[in-house]
mmCIF file of C-alpha atoms and ligand atoms in Angstrom:
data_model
loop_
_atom_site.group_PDB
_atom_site.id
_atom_site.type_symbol
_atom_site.label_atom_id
_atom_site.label_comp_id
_atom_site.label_asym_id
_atom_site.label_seq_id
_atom_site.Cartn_x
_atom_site.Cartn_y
_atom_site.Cartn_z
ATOM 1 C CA UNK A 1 189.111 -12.881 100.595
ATOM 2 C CA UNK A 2 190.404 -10.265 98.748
ATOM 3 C CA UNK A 3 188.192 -7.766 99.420
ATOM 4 C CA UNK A 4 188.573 -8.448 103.074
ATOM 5 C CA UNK A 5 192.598 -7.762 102.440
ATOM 6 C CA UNK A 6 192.213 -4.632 100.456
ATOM 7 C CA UNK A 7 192.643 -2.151 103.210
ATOM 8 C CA UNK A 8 195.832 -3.630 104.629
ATOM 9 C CA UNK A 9 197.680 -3.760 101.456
ATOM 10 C CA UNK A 10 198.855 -1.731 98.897
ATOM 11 C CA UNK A 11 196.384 -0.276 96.163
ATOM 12 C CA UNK A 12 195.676 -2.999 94.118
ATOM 13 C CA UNK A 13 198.016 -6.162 95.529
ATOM 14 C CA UNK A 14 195.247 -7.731 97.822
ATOM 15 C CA UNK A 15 194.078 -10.372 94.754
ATOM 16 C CA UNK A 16 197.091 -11.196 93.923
ATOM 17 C CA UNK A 17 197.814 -12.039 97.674
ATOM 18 C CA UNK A 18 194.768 -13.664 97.845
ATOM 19 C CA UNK A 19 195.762 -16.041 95.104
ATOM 20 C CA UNK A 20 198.586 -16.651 96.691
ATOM 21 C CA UNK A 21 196.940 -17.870 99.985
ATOM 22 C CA UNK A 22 194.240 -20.340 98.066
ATOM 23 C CA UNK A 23 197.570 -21.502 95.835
ATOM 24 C CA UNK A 24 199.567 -22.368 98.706
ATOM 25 C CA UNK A 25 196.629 -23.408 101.039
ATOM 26 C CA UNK A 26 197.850 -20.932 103.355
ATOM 27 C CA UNK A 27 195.378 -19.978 106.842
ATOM 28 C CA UNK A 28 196.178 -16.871 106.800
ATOM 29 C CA UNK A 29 195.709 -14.679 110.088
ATOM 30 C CA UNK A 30 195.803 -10.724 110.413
ATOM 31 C CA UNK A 31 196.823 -10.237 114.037
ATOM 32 C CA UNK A 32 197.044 -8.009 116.691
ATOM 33 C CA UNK A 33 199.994 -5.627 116.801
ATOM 34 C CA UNK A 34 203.047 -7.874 118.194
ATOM 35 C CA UNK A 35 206.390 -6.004 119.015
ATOM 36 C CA UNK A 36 208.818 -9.094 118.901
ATOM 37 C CA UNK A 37 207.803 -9.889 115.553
ATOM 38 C CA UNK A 38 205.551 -8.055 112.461
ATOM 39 C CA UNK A 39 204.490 -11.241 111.105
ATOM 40 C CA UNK A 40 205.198 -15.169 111.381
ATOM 41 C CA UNK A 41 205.105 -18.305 109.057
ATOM 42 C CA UNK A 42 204.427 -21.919 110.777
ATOM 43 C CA UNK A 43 203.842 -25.600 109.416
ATOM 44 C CA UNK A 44 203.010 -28.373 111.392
ATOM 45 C CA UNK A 45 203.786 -31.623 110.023
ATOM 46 C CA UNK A 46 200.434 -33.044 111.472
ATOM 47 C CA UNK A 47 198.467 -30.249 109.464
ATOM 48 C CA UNK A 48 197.953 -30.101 105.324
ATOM 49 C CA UNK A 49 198.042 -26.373 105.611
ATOM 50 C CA UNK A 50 200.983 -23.628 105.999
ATOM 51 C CA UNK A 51 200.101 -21.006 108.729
ATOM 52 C CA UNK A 52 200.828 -17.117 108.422
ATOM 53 C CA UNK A 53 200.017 -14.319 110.405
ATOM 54 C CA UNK A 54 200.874 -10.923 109.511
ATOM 55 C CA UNK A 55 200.364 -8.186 112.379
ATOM 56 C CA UNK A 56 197.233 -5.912 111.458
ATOM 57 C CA UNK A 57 199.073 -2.269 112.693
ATOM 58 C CA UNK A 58 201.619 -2.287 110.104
ATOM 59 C CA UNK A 59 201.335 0.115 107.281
ATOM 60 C CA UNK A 60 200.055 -1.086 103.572
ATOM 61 C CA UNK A 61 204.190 -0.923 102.811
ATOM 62 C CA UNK A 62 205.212 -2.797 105.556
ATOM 63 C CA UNK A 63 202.326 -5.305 105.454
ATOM 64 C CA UNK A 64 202.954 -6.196 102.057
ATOM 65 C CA UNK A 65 206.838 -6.823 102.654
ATOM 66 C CA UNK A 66 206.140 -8.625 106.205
ATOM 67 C CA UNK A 67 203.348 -10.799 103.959
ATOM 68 C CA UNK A 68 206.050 -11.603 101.112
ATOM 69 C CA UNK A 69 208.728 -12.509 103.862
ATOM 70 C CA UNK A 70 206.584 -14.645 104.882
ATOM 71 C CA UNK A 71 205.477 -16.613 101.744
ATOM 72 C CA UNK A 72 209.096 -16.660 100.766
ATOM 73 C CA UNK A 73 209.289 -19.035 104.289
ATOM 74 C CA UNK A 74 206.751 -21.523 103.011
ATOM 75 C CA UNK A 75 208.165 -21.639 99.285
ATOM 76 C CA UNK A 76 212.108 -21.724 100.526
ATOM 77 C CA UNK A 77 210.878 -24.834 102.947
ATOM 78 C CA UNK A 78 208.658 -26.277 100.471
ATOM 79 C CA UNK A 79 211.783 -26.105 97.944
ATOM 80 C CA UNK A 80 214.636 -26.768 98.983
ATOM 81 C CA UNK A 81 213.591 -28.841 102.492
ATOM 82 C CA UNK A 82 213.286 -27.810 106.815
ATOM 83 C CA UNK A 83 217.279 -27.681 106.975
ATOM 84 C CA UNK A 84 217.774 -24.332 105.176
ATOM 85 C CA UNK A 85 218.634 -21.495 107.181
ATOM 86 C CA UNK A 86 215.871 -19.508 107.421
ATOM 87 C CA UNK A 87 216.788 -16.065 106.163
ATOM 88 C CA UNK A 88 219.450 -17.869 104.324
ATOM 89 C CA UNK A 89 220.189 -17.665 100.393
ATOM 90 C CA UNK A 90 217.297 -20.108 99.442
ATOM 91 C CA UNK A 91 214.703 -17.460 101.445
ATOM 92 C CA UNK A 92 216.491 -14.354 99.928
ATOM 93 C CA UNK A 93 215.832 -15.847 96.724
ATOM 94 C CA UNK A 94 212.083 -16.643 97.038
ATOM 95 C CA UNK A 95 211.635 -12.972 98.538
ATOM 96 C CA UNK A 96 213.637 -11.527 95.765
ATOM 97 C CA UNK A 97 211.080 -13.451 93.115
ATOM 98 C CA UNK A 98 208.324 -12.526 95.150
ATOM 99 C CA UNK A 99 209.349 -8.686 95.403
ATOM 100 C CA UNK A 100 209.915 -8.576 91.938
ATOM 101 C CA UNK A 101 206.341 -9.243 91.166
ATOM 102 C CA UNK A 102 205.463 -5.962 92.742
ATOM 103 C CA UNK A 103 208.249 -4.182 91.900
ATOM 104 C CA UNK A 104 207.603 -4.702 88.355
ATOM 105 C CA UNK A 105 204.411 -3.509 88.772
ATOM 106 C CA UNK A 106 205.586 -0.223 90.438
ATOM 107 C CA UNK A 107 203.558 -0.840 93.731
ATOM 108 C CA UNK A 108 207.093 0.484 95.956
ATOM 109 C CA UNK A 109 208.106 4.166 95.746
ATOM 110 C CA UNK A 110 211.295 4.344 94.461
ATOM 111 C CA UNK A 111 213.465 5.214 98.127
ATOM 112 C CA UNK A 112 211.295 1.807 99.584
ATOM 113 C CA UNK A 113 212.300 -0.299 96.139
ATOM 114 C CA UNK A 114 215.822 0.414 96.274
ATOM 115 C CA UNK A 115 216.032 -0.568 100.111
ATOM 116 C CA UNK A 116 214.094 -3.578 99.562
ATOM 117 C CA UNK A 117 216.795 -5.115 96.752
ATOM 118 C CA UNK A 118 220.466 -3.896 98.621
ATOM 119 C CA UNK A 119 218.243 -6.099 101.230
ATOM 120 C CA UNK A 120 217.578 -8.710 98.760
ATOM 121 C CA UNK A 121 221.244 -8.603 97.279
ATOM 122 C CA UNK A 122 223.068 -8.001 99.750
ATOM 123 C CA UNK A 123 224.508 -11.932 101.041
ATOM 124 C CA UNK A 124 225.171 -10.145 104.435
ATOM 125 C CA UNK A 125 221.697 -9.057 105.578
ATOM 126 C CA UNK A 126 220.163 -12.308 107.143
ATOM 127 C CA UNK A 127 217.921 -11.150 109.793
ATOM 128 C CA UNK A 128 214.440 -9.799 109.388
ATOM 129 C CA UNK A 129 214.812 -6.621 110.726
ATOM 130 C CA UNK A 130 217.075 -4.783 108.304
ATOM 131 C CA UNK A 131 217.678 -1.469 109.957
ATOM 132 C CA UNK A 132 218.185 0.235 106.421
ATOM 133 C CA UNK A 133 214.822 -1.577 105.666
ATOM 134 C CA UNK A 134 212.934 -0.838 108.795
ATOM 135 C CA UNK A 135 213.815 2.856 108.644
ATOM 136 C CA UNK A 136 212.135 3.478 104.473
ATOM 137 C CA UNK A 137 209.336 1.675 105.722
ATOM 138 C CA UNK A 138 208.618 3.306 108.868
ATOM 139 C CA UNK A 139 207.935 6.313 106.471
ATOM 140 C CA UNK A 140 204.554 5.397 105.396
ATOM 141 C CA UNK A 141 203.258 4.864 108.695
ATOM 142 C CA UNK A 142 200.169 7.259 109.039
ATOM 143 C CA UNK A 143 200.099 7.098 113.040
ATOM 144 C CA UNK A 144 202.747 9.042 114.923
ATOM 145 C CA UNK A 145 205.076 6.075 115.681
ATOM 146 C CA UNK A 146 207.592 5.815 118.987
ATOM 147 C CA UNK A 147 211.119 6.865 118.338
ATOM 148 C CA UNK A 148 213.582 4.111 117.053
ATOM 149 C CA UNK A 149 216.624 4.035 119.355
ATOM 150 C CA UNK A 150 218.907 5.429 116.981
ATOM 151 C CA UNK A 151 216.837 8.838 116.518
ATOM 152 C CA UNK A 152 217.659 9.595 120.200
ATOM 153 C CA UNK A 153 220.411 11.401 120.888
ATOM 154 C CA UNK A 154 223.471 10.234 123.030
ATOM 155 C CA UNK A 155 222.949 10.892 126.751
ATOM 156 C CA UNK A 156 218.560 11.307 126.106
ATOM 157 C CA UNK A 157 216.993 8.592 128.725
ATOM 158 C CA UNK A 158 214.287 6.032 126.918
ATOM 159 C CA UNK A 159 212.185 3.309 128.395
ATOM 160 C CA UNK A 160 212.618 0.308 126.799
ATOM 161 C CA UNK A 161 210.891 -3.435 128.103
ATOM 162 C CA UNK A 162 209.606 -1.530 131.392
ATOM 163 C CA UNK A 163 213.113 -0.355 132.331
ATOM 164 C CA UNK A 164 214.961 2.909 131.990
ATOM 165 C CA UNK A 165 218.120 3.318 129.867
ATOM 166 C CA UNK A 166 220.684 6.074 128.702
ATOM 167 C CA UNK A 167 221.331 6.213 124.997
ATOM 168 C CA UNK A 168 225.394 5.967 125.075
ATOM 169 C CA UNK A 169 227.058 5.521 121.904
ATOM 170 C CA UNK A 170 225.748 3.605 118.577
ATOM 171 C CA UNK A 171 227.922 0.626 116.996
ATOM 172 C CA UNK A 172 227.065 -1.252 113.549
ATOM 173 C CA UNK A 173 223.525 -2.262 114.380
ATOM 174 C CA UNK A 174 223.174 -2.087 117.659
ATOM 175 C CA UNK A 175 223.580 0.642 120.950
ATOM 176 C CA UNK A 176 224.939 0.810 123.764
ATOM 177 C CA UNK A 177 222.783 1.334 126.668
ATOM 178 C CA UNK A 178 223.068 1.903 130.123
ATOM 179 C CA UNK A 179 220.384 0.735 132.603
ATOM 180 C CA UNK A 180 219.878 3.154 135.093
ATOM 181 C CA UNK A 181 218.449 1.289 137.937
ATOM 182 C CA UNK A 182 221.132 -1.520 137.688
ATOM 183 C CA UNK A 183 223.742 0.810 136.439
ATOM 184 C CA UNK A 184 224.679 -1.673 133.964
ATOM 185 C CA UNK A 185 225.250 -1.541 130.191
ATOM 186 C CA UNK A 186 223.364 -3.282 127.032
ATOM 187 C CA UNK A 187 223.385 -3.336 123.520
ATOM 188 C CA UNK A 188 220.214 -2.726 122.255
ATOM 189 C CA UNK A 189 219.162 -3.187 118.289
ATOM 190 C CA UNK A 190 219.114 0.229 116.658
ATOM 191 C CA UNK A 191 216.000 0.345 115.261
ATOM 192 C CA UNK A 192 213.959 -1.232 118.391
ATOM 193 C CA UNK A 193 211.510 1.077 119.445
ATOM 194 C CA UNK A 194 211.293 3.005 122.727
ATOM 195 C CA UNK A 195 209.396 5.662 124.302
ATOM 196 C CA UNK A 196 211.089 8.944 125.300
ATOM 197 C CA UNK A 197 211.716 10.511 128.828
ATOM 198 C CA UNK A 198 212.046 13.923 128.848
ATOM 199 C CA UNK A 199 215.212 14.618 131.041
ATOM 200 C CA UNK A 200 214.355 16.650 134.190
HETATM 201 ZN ZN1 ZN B 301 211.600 -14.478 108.660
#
């Protein structure tokens, strides 16, 4: 199994992750690239196994994080019960154990490791998609990747879930969008991606 991991993952981290999967009788599922989500953790009561799937475009970075979210899902359940919130403190906890395994063993460079615990630390940041987060790991994608929202500039037009917006202004997390067609305005996460019209 671990061999069959190797080239998704960091140098190195694919038997430990492999371990974890036969430890925690995971079926574990590299999937085709999803844009809602990079990866997903699921238990059905009816089955004796804990699902995950972790989307197979990501980059060795990214997979590795997406992959340690995930098993902190199944321990934080497994812990402390299904009622937890599910990026709540019991889940930041797991992922902070789980990060520090890799951490310690220098596997992050050090712009990704410092991200990853203000994520960790920080009681605020509860959803998955940190934009901080997103952003130090976009860095180590090798492919040319779309544009996040935020690197457009105000005014630039973008294409975003088959319909056209103007970038308008940026607040907190989000933007401010205007659809053209409908001539109505959004807010749109920051660091979703979109695809670029050139103006004119
Ligand atoms: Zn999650």
């Amino acid at each position: 199994m671990a061999n069959a991991l190797e080239r998704f993952l960091p140098e190195g981290c694919a038997p430990t992750i492999a371990s974890y999967i036969l430890e925690h009788n995971v079926k574990f599922r590299i999937s085709k690239s999803r844009q809602t989500k990079l990866g997903d953790y699921r238990k059905d009561p009816k089955e004796n196994f804990h699902r995950i799937s972790v989307n197979g475009d990501l980059n060795p970075y990214s997979f590795l994080v997406t992959t340690l979210h995930e098993f902190a899902h199944l321990t934080s359940f497994e812990k402390f019960g299904p009622r937890i919130k599910p990026h709540g403190k019991e889940w930041k906890q797991e992922f902070r154990v789980f990060l520090l395994e890799f951490i310690n063993r220098n596997v992050f460079p050090k712009d990704l490791e410092s991200a990853l615990m203000n994520y960790t630390m920080n009681p605020k940041a509860t959803s998955c998609s940190d934009p901080r987060l997103m952003l130090e790991l976009r860095k180590f994608s090798k492919e040319e990747t779309a544009p996040l929202l935020e690197e457009l500039n105000n005014g630039e037009l973008f294409q975003f879930q088959n319909r056209i917006f103007e970038k308008i202004q940026k607040r907190r997390t989000r933007v401010k969008c205007r659809d053209i067609e409908r001539n109505r305005y959004y807010l749109i996460n920051a660091v979703a991606e979109v695809k670029r019209i050139q103006n004119g």
